[in-house]
CSV table of C-alpha atoms and ligand atoms in Angstrom, one decimal:
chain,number,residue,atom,x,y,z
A,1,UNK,CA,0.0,0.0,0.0
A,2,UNK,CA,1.5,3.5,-1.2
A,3,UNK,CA,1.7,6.1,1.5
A,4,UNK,CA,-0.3,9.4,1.2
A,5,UNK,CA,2.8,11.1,0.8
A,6,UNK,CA,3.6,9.1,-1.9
A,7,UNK,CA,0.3,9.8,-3.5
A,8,UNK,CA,0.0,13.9,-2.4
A,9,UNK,CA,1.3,15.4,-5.9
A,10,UNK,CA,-2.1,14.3,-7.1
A,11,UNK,CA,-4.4,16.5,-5.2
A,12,UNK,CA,-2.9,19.8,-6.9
A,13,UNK,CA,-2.8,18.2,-10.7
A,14,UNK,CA,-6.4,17.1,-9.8
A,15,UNK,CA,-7.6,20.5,-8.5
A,16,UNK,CA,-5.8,22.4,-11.3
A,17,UNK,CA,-7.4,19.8,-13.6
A,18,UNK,CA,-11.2,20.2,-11.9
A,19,UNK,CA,-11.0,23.7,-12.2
A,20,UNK,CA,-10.7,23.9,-16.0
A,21,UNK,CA,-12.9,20.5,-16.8
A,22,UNK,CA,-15.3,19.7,-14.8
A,23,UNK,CA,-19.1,19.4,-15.8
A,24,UNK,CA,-21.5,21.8,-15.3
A,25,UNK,CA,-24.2,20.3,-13.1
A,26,UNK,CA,-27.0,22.2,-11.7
A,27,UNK,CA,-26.3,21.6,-8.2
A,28,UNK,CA,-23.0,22.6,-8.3
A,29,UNK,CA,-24.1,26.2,-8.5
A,30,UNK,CA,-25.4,27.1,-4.9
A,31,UNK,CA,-23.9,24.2,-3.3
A,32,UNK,CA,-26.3,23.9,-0.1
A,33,UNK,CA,-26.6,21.5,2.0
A,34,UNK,CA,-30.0,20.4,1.2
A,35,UNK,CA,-29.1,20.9,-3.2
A,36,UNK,CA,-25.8,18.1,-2.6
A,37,UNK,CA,-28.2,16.1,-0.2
A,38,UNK,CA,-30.9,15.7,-2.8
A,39,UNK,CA,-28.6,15.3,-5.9
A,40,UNK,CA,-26.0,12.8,-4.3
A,41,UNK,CA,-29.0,10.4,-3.2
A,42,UNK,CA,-30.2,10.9,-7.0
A,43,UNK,CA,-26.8,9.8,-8.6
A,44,UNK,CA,-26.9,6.6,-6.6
A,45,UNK,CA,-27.7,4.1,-9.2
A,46,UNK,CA,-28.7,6.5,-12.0
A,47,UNK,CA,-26.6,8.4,-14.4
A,48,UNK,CA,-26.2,11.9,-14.1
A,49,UNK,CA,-27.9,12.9,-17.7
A,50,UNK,CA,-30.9,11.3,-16.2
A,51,UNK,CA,-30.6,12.7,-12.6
A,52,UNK,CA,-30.5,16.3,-14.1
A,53,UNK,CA,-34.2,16.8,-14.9
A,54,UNK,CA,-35.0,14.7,-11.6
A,55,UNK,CA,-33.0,17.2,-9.6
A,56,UNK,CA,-34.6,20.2,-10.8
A,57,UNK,CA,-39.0,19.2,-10.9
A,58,UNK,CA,-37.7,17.6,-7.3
A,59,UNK,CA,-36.2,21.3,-6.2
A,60,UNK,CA,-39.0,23.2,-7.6
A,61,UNK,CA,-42.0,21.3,-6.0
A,62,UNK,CA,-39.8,20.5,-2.9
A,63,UNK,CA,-37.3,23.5,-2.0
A,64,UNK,CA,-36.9,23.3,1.2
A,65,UNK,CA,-36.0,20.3,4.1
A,66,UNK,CA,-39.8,21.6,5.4
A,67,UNK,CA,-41.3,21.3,2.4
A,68,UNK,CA,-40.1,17.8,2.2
A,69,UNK,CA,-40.3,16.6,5.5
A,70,UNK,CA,-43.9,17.0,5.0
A,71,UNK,CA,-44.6,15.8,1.3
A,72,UNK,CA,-47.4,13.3,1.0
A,73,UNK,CA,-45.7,9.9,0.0
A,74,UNK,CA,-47.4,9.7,-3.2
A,75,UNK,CA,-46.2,13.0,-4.3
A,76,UNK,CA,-43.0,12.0,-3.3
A,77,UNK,CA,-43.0,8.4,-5.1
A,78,UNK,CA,-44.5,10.3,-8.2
A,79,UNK,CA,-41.8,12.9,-7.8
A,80,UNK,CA,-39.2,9.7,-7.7
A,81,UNK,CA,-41.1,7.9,-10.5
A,82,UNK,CA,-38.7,6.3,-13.2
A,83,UNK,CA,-35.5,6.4,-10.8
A,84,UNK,CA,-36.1,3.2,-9.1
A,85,UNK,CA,-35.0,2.3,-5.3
A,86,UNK,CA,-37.7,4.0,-3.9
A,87,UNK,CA,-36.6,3.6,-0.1
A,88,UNK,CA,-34.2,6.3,-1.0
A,89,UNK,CA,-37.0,8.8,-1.2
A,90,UNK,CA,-39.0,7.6,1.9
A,91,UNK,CA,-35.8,7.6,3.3
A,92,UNK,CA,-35.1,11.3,2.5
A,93,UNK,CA,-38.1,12.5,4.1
A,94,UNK,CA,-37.5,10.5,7.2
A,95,UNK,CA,-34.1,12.5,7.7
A,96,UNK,CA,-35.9,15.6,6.8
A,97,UNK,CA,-38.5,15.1,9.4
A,98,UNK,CA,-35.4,14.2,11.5
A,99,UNK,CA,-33.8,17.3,10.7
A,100,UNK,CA,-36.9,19.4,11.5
A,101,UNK,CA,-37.9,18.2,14.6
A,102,UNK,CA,-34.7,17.5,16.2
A,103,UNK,CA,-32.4,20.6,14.5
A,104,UNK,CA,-34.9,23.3,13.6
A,105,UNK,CA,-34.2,22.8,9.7
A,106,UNK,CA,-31.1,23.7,9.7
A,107,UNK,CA,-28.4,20.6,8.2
A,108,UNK,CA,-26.1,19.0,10.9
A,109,UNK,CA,-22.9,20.0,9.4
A,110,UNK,CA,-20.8,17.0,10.6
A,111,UNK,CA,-19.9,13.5,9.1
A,112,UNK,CA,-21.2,12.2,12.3
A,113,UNK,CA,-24.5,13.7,12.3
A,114,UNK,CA,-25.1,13.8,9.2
A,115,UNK,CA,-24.8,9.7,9.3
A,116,UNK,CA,-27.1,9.2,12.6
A,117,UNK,CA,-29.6,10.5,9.9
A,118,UNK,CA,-31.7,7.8,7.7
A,119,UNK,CA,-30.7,6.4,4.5
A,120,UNK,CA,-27.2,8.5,4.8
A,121,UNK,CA,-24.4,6.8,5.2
A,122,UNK,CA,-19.7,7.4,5.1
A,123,UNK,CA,-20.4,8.2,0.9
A,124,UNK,CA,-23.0,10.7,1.6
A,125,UNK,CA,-22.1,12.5,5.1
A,126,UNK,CA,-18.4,13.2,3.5
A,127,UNK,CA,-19.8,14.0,0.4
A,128,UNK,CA,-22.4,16.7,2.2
A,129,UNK,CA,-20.1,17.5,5.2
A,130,UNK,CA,-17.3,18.6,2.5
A,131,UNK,CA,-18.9,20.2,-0.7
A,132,UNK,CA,-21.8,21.9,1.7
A,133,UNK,CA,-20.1,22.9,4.6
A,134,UNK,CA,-15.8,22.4,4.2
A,135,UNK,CA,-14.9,19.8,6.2
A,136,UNK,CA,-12.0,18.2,5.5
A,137,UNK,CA,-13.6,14.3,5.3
A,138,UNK,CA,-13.0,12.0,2.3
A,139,UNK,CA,-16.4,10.9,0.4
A,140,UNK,CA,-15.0,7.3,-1.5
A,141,UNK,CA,-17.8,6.5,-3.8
A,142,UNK,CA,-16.9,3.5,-6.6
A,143,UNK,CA,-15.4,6.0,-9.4
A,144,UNK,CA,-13.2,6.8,-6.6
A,145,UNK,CA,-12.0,2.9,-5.6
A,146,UNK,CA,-11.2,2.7,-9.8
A,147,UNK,CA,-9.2,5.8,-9.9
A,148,UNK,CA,-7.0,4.2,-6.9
A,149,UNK,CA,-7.0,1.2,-8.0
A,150,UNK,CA,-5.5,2.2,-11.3
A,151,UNK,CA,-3.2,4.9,-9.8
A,152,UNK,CA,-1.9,2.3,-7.4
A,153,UNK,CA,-1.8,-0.9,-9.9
A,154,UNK,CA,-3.8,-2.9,-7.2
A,155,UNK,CA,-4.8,-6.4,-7.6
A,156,UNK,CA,-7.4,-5.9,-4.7
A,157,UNK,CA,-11.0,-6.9,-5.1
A,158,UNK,CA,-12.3,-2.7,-4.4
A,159,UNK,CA,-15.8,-4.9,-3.6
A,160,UNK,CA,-14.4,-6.1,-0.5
A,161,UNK,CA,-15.1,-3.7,2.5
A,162,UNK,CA,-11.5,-4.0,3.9
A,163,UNK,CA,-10.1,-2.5,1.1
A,164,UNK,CA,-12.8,0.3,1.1
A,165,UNK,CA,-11.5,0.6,4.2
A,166,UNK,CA,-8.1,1.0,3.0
A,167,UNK,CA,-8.9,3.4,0.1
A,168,UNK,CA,-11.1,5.8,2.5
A,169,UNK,CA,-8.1,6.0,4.6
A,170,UNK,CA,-5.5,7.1,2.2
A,171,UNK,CA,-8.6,9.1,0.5
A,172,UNK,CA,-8.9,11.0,4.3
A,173,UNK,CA,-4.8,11.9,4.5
A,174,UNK,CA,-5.4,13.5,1.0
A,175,UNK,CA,-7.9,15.4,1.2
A,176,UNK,CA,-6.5,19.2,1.8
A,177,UNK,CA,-7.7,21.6,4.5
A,178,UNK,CA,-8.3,24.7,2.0
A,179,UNK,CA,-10.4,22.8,-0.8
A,180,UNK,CA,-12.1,19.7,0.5
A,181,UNK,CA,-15.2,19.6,-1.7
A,182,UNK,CA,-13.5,20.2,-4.7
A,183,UNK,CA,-10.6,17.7,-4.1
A,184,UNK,CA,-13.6,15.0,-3.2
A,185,UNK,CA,-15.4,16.1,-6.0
A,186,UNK,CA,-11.9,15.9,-8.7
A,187,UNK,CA,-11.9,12.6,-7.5
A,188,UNK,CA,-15.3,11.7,-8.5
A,189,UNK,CA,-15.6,13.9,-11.2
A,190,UNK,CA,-12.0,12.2,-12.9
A,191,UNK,CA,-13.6,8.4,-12.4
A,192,UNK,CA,-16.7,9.7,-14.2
A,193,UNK,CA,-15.4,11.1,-17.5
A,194,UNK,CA,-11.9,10.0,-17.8
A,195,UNK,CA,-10.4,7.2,-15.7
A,196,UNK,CA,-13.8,5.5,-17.7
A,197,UNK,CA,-15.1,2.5,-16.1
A,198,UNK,CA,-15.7,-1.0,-18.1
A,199,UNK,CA,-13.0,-0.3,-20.7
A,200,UNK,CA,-10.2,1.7,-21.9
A,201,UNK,CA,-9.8,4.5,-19.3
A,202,UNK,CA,-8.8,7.8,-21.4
A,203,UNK,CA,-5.0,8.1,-19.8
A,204,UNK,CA,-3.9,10.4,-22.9
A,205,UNK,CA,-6.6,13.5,-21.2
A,206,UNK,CA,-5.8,12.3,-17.4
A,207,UNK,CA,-3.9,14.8,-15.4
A,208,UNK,CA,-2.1,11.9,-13.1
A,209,UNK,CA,-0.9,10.0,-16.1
A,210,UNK,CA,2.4,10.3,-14.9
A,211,UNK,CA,2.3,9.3,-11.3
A,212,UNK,CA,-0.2,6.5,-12.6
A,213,UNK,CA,1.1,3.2,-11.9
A,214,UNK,CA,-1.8,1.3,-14.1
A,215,UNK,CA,-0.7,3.7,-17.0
A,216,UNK,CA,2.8,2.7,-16.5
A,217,UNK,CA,2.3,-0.9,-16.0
A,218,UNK,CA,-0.5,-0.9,-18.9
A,219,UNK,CA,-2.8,-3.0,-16.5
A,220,UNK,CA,-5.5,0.1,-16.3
A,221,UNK,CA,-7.7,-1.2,-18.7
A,222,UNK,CA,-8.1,-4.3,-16.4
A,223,UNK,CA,-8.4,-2.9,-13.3
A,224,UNK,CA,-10.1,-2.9,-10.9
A,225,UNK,CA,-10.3,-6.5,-9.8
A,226,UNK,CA,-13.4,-7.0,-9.1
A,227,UNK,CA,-15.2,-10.7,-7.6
A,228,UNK,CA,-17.8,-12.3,-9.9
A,229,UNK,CA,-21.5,-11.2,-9.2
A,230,UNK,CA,-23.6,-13.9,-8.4
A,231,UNK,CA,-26.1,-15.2,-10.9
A,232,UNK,CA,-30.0,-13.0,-10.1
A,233,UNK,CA,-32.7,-14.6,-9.1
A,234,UNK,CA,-35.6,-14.9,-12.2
A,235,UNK,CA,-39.3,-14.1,-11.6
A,236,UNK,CA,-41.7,-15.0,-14.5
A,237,UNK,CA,-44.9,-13.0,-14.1
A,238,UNK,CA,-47.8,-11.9,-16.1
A,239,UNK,CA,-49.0,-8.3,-16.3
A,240,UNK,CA,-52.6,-7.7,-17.1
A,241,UNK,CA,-53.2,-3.9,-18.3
A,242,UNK,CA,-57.0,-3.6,-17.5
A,243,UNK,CA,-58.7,-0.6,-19.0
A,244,UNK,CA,-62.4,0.2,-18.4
A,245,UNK,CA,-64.4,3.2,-19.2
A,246,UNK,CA,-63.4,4.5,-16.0
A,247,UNK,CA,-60.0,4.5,-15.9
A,248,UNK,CA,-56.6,1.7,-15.9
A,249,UNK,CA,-56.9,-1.1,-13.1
A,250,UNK,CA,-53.9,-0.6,-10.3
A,251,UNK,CA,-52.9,-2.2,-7.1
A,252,UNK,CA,-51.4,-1.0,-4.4
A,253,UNK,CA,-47.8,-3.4,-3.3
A,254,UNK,CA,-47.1,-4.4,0.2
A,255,UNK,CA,-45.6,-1.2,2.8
A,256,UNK,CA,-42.6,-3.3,2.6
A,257,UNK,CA,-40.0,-5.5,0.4
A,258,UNK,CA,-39.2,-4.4,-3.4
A,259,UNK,CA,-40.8,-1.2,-4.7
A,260,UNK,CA,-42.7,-1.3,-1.6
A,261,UNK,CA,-46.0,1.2,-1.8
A,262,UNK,CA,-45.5,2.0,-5.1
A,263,UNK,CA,-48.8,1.3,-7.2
A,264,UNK,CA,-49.0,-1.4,-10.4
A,265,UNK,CA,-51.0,-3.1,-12.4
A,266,UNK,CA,-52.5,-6.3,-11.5
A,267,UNK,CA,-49.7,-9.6,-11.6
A,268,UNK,CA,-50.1,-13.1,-11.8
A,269,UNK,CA,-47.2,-14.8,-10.7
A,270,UNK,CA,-46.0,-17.1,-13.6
A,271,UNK,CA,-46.4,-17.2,-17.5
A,272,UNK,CA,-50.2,-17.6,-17.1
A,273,UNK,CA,-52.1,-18.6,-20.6
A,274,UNK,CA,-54.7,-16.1,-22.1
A,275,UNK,CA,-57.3,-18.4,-20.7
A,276,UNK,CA,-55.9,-18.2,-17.0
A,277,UNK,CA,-55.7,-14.3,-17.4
A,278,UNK,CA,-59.6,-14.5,-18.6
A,279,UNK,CA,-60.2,-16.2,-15.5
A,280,UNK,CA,-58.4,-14.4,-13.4
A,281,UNK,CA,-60.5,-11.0,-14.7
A,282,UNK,CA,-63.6,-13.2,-14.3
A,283,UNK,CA,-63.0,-14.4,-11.0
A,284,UNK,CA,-62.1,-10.3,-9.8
A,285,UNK,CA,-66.3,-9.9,-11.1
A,286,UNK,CA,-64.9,-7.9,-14.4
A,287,UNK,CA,-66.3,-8.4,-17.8
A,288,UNK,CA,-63.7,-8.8,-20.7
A,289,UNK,CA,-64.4,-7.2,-24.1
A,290,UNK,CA,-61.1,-8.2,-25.6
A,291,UNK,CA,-57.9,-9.5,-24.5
A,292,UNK,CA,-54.7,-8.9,-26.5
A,293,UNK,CA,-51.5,-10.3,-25.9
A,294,UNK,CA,-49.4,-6.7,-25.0
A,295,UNK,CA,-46.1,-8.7,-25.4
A,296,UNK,CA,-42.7,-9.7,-23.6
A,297,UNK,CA,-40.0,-7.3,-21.3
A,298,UNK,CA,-37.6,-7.6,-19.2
A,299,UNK,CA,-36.6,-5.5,-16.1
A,300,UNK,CA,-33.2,-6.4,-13.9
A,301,UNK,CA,-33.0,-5.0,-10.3
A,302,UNK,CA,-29.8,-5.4,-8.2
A,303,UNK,CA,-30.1,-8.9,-7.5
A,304,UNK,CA,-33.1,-10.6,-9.6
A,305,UNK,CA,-34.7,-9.9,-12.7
A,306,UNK,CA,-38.3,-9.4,-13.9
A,307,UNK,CA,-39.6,-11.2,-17.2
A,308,UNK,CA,-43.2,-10.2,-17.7
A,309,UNK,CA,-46.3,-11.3,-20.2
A,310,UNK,CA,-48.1,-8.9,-20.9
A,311,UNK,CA,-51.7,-9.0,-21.7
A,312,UNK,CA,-54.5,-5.8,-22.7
A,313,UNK,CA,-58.1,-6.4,-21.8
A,314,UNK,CA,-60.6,-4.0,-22.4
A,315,UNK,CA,-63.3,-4.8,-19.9
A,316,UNK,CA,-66.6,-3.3,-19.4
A,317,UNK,CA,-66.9,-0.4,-16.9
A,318,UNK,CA,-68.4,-1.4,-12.9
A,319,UNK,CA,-66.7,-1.1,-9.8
A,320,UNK,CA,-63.4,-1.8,-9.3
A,321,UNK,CA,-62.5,-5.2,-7.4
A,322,UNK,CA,-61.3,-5.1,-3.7
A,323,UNK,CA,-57.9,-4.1,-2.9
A,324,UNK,CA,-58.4,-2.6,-6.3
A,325,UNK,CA,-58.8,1.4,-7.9
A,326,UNK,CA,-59.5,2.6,-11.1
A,327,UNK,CA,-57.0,5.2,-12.4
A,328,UNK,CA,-57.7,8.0,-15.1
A,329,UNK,CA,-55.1,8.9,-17.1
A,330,UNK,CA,-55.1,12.3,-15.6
A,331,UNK,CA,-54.2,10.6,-12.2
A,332,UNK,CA,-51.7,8.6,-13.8
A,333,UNK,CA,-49.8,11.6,-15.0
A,334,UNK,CA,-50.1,13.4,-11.8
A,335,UNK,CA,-50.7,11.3,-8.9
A,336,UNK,CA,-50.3,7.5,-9.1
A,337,UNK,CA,-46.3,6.5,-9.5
A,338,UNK,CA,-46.0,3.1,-11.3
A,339,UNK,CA,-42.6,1.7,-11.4
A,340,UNK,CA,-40.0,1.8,-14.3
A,341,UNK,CA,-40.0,-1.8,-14.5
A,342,UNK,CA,-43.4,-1.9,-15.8
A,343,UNK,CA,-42.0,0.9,-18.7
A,344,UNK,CA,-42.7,-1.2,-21.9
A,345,UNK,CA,-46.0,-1.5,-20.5
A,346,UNK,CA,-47.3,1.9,-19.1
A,347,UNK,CA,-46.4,3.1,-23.1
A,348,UNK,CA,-49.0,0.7,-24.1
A,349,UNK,CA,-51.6,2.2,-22.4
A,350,UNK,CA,-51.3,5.9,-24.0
A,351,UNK,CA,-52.5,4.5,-26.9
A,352,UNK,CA,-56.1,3.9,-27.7
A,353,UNK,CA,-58.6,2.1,-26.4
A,354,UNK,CA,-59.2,-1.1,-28.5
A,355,UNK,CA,-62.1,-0.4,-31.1
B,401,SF4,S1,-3.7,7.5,-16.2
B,401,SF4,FE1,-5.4,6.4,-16.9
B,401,SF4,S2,-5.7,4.7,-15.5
B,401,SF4,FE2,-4.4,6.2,-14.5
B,401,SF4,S3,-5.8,7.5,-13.3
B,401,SF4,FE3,-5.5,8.5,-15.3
B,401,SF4,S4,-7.2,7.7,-16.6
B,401,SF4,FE4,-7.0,6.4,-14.8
């Protein structure tokens, strides 16, 4: 392991390099603490092209820690609607309530408060303790574990929390006193459109090409080591798009497990036939018009995957079946979040009604 003093000619090439290249993002402007909160929880799992229009209908109908700390939770899953991992957002308004009650709105400003609050943890308290308020704390996300990886040449597995450990470490000695945002955020900002991930890193535009021990030992491209995923667990289910005169059949899922709360449309575990799906609308007391196949798709969380049938029935109009609502497409636009997984299908639906 290479000492930080080995390693401390990097944090002035990367801040002379972050001043002239890096990105404008919309929450880098007025850095507060609440704008990095809200973004950095955003750019978990989703890319920062699609965080961007996220970030600013999420600031405009929620622009303060109040305003959120008190949002209705459909606003906020419809708000969140597309990004996937929901518990973020219910987390977020649990540390805004947190933060409301228990600091009078204002942010904690250290790494230690910040992660006593939900759904925050070492990433996001350095991130928000150092770009927001100065502190000199490392925030080690995974653009960060490749950049050191590569720098260093490491074989090491940057999955294994031991070496996160390590990398935080020599991360934390780094980081200078005058510019700690900005040196956590060169960092970040060099794994993300340079030091590339899944392929050839772009060494020729990298200001620590010459201290870069991957670049020298032309391993970069293969680094970092990482331990193969294990194989996700496959759900076969059937999606049934019900449309009435009155609106699009939805269900509410459980408070808890996978896109808990969130609404959808009714399931049938399994590849169920069109007969089973006729039934199944029969046995709910709904009358089906038509039934249409509405085809195949796929969705992959973190750890299984999702591979629907889809089927369209048009059914006549009466109430809708217990545990059941009818949706109009108004309240679909505004109201009702569906998941992203169920994509492919919600497009179907803003077409026509069968003739
Ligand atoms: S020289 Fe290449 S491998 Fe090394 S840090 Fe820069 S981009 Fe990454």
């Amino acid at each position: 392991m290479t000492s930080p003093e080995e390693l401390s000619p990097i944090v002035p090439l990367l801040l002379r390099w972050f001043d002239g290249s890096q990105r404008i993002l919309p929450w880098r402007d007025s850095p507060t603490p609440y704008r990095v909160w809200v973004s950095e929880i955003m750019l978990q799992q989703t890319r920062v092209s699609a965080a961007i229009p996220y970030f600013h209908r999420f600031l405009q109908a929620l622009p303060t820690v109040e305003a959120l700390a008190c949002a209705p939770d459909d606003r906020l899953n419809k708000l969140w609607e597309g990004l996937g991992y929901y518990s973020r957002v219910r987390n977020m308004k649990k540390a805004a309530q947190v933060i409301v009650e228990q600091y009078g709105g204002v942010f904690p400003s250290t790494p230690e408060e910040l992660r006593r609050l939900p759904g925050i943890g070492e990433y996001t308290a350095g991130s928000v303790a150092s770009i927001a308020f100065g502190r000199q704390v490392p925030c080690v996300d995974g653009n960060v574990l490749r950049v050191f990886a590569r720098l260093l040449d490491s074989p090491l597995d940057i999955a294994s929390p031991a070496v996160k450990k390590q990398f935080t470490a020599l991360a934390a000695a780094l980081v200078p006193a005058g510019r700690p945002g900005d040196f956590n955020q060169s960092l970040m900002e060099l794994g993300a459109i340079v030091c590339l991930p899944n392929g050839e890193p772009l060494c020729g535009q990298c200001p620590l090409q010459g201290l870069c021990r991957g670049y020298q030992a032309g391993t970069a491209a293969s680094l970092p080591v990482k331990a193969p995923k294990k194989p996700r667990m496959i759900e076969e289910r059937t999606v049934l798009l019900c449309r009435s005169p009155q609106g699009v059949l939805l269900t509410r899922r459980p408070a808890s497990g996978i896109l808990a709360g969130l609404w959808e449309y009714p399931c049938l575990s399994g590849q169920a036939s069109p007969e089973e799906a006729t039934l199944w609308l029969r046995e709910q007391g709904l009358f089906p018009l038509s039934l249409k196949s509405a085809g195949r798709a796929k969705h992959i969380f973190t750890h299984r995957e999702w591979h629907m049938t889809g089927y369209l029935a048009e059914v006549a109009g009466g109430p809708a079946p217990q545990g059941f609502i009818w949706a109009t497409p108004e309240q679909l636009l505004e109201r009702y979040a569906i998941p992203g997984a169920y994509k492919y299908y919600s497009a179907l639906l803003k077409q026509p009604p069968l003739e």
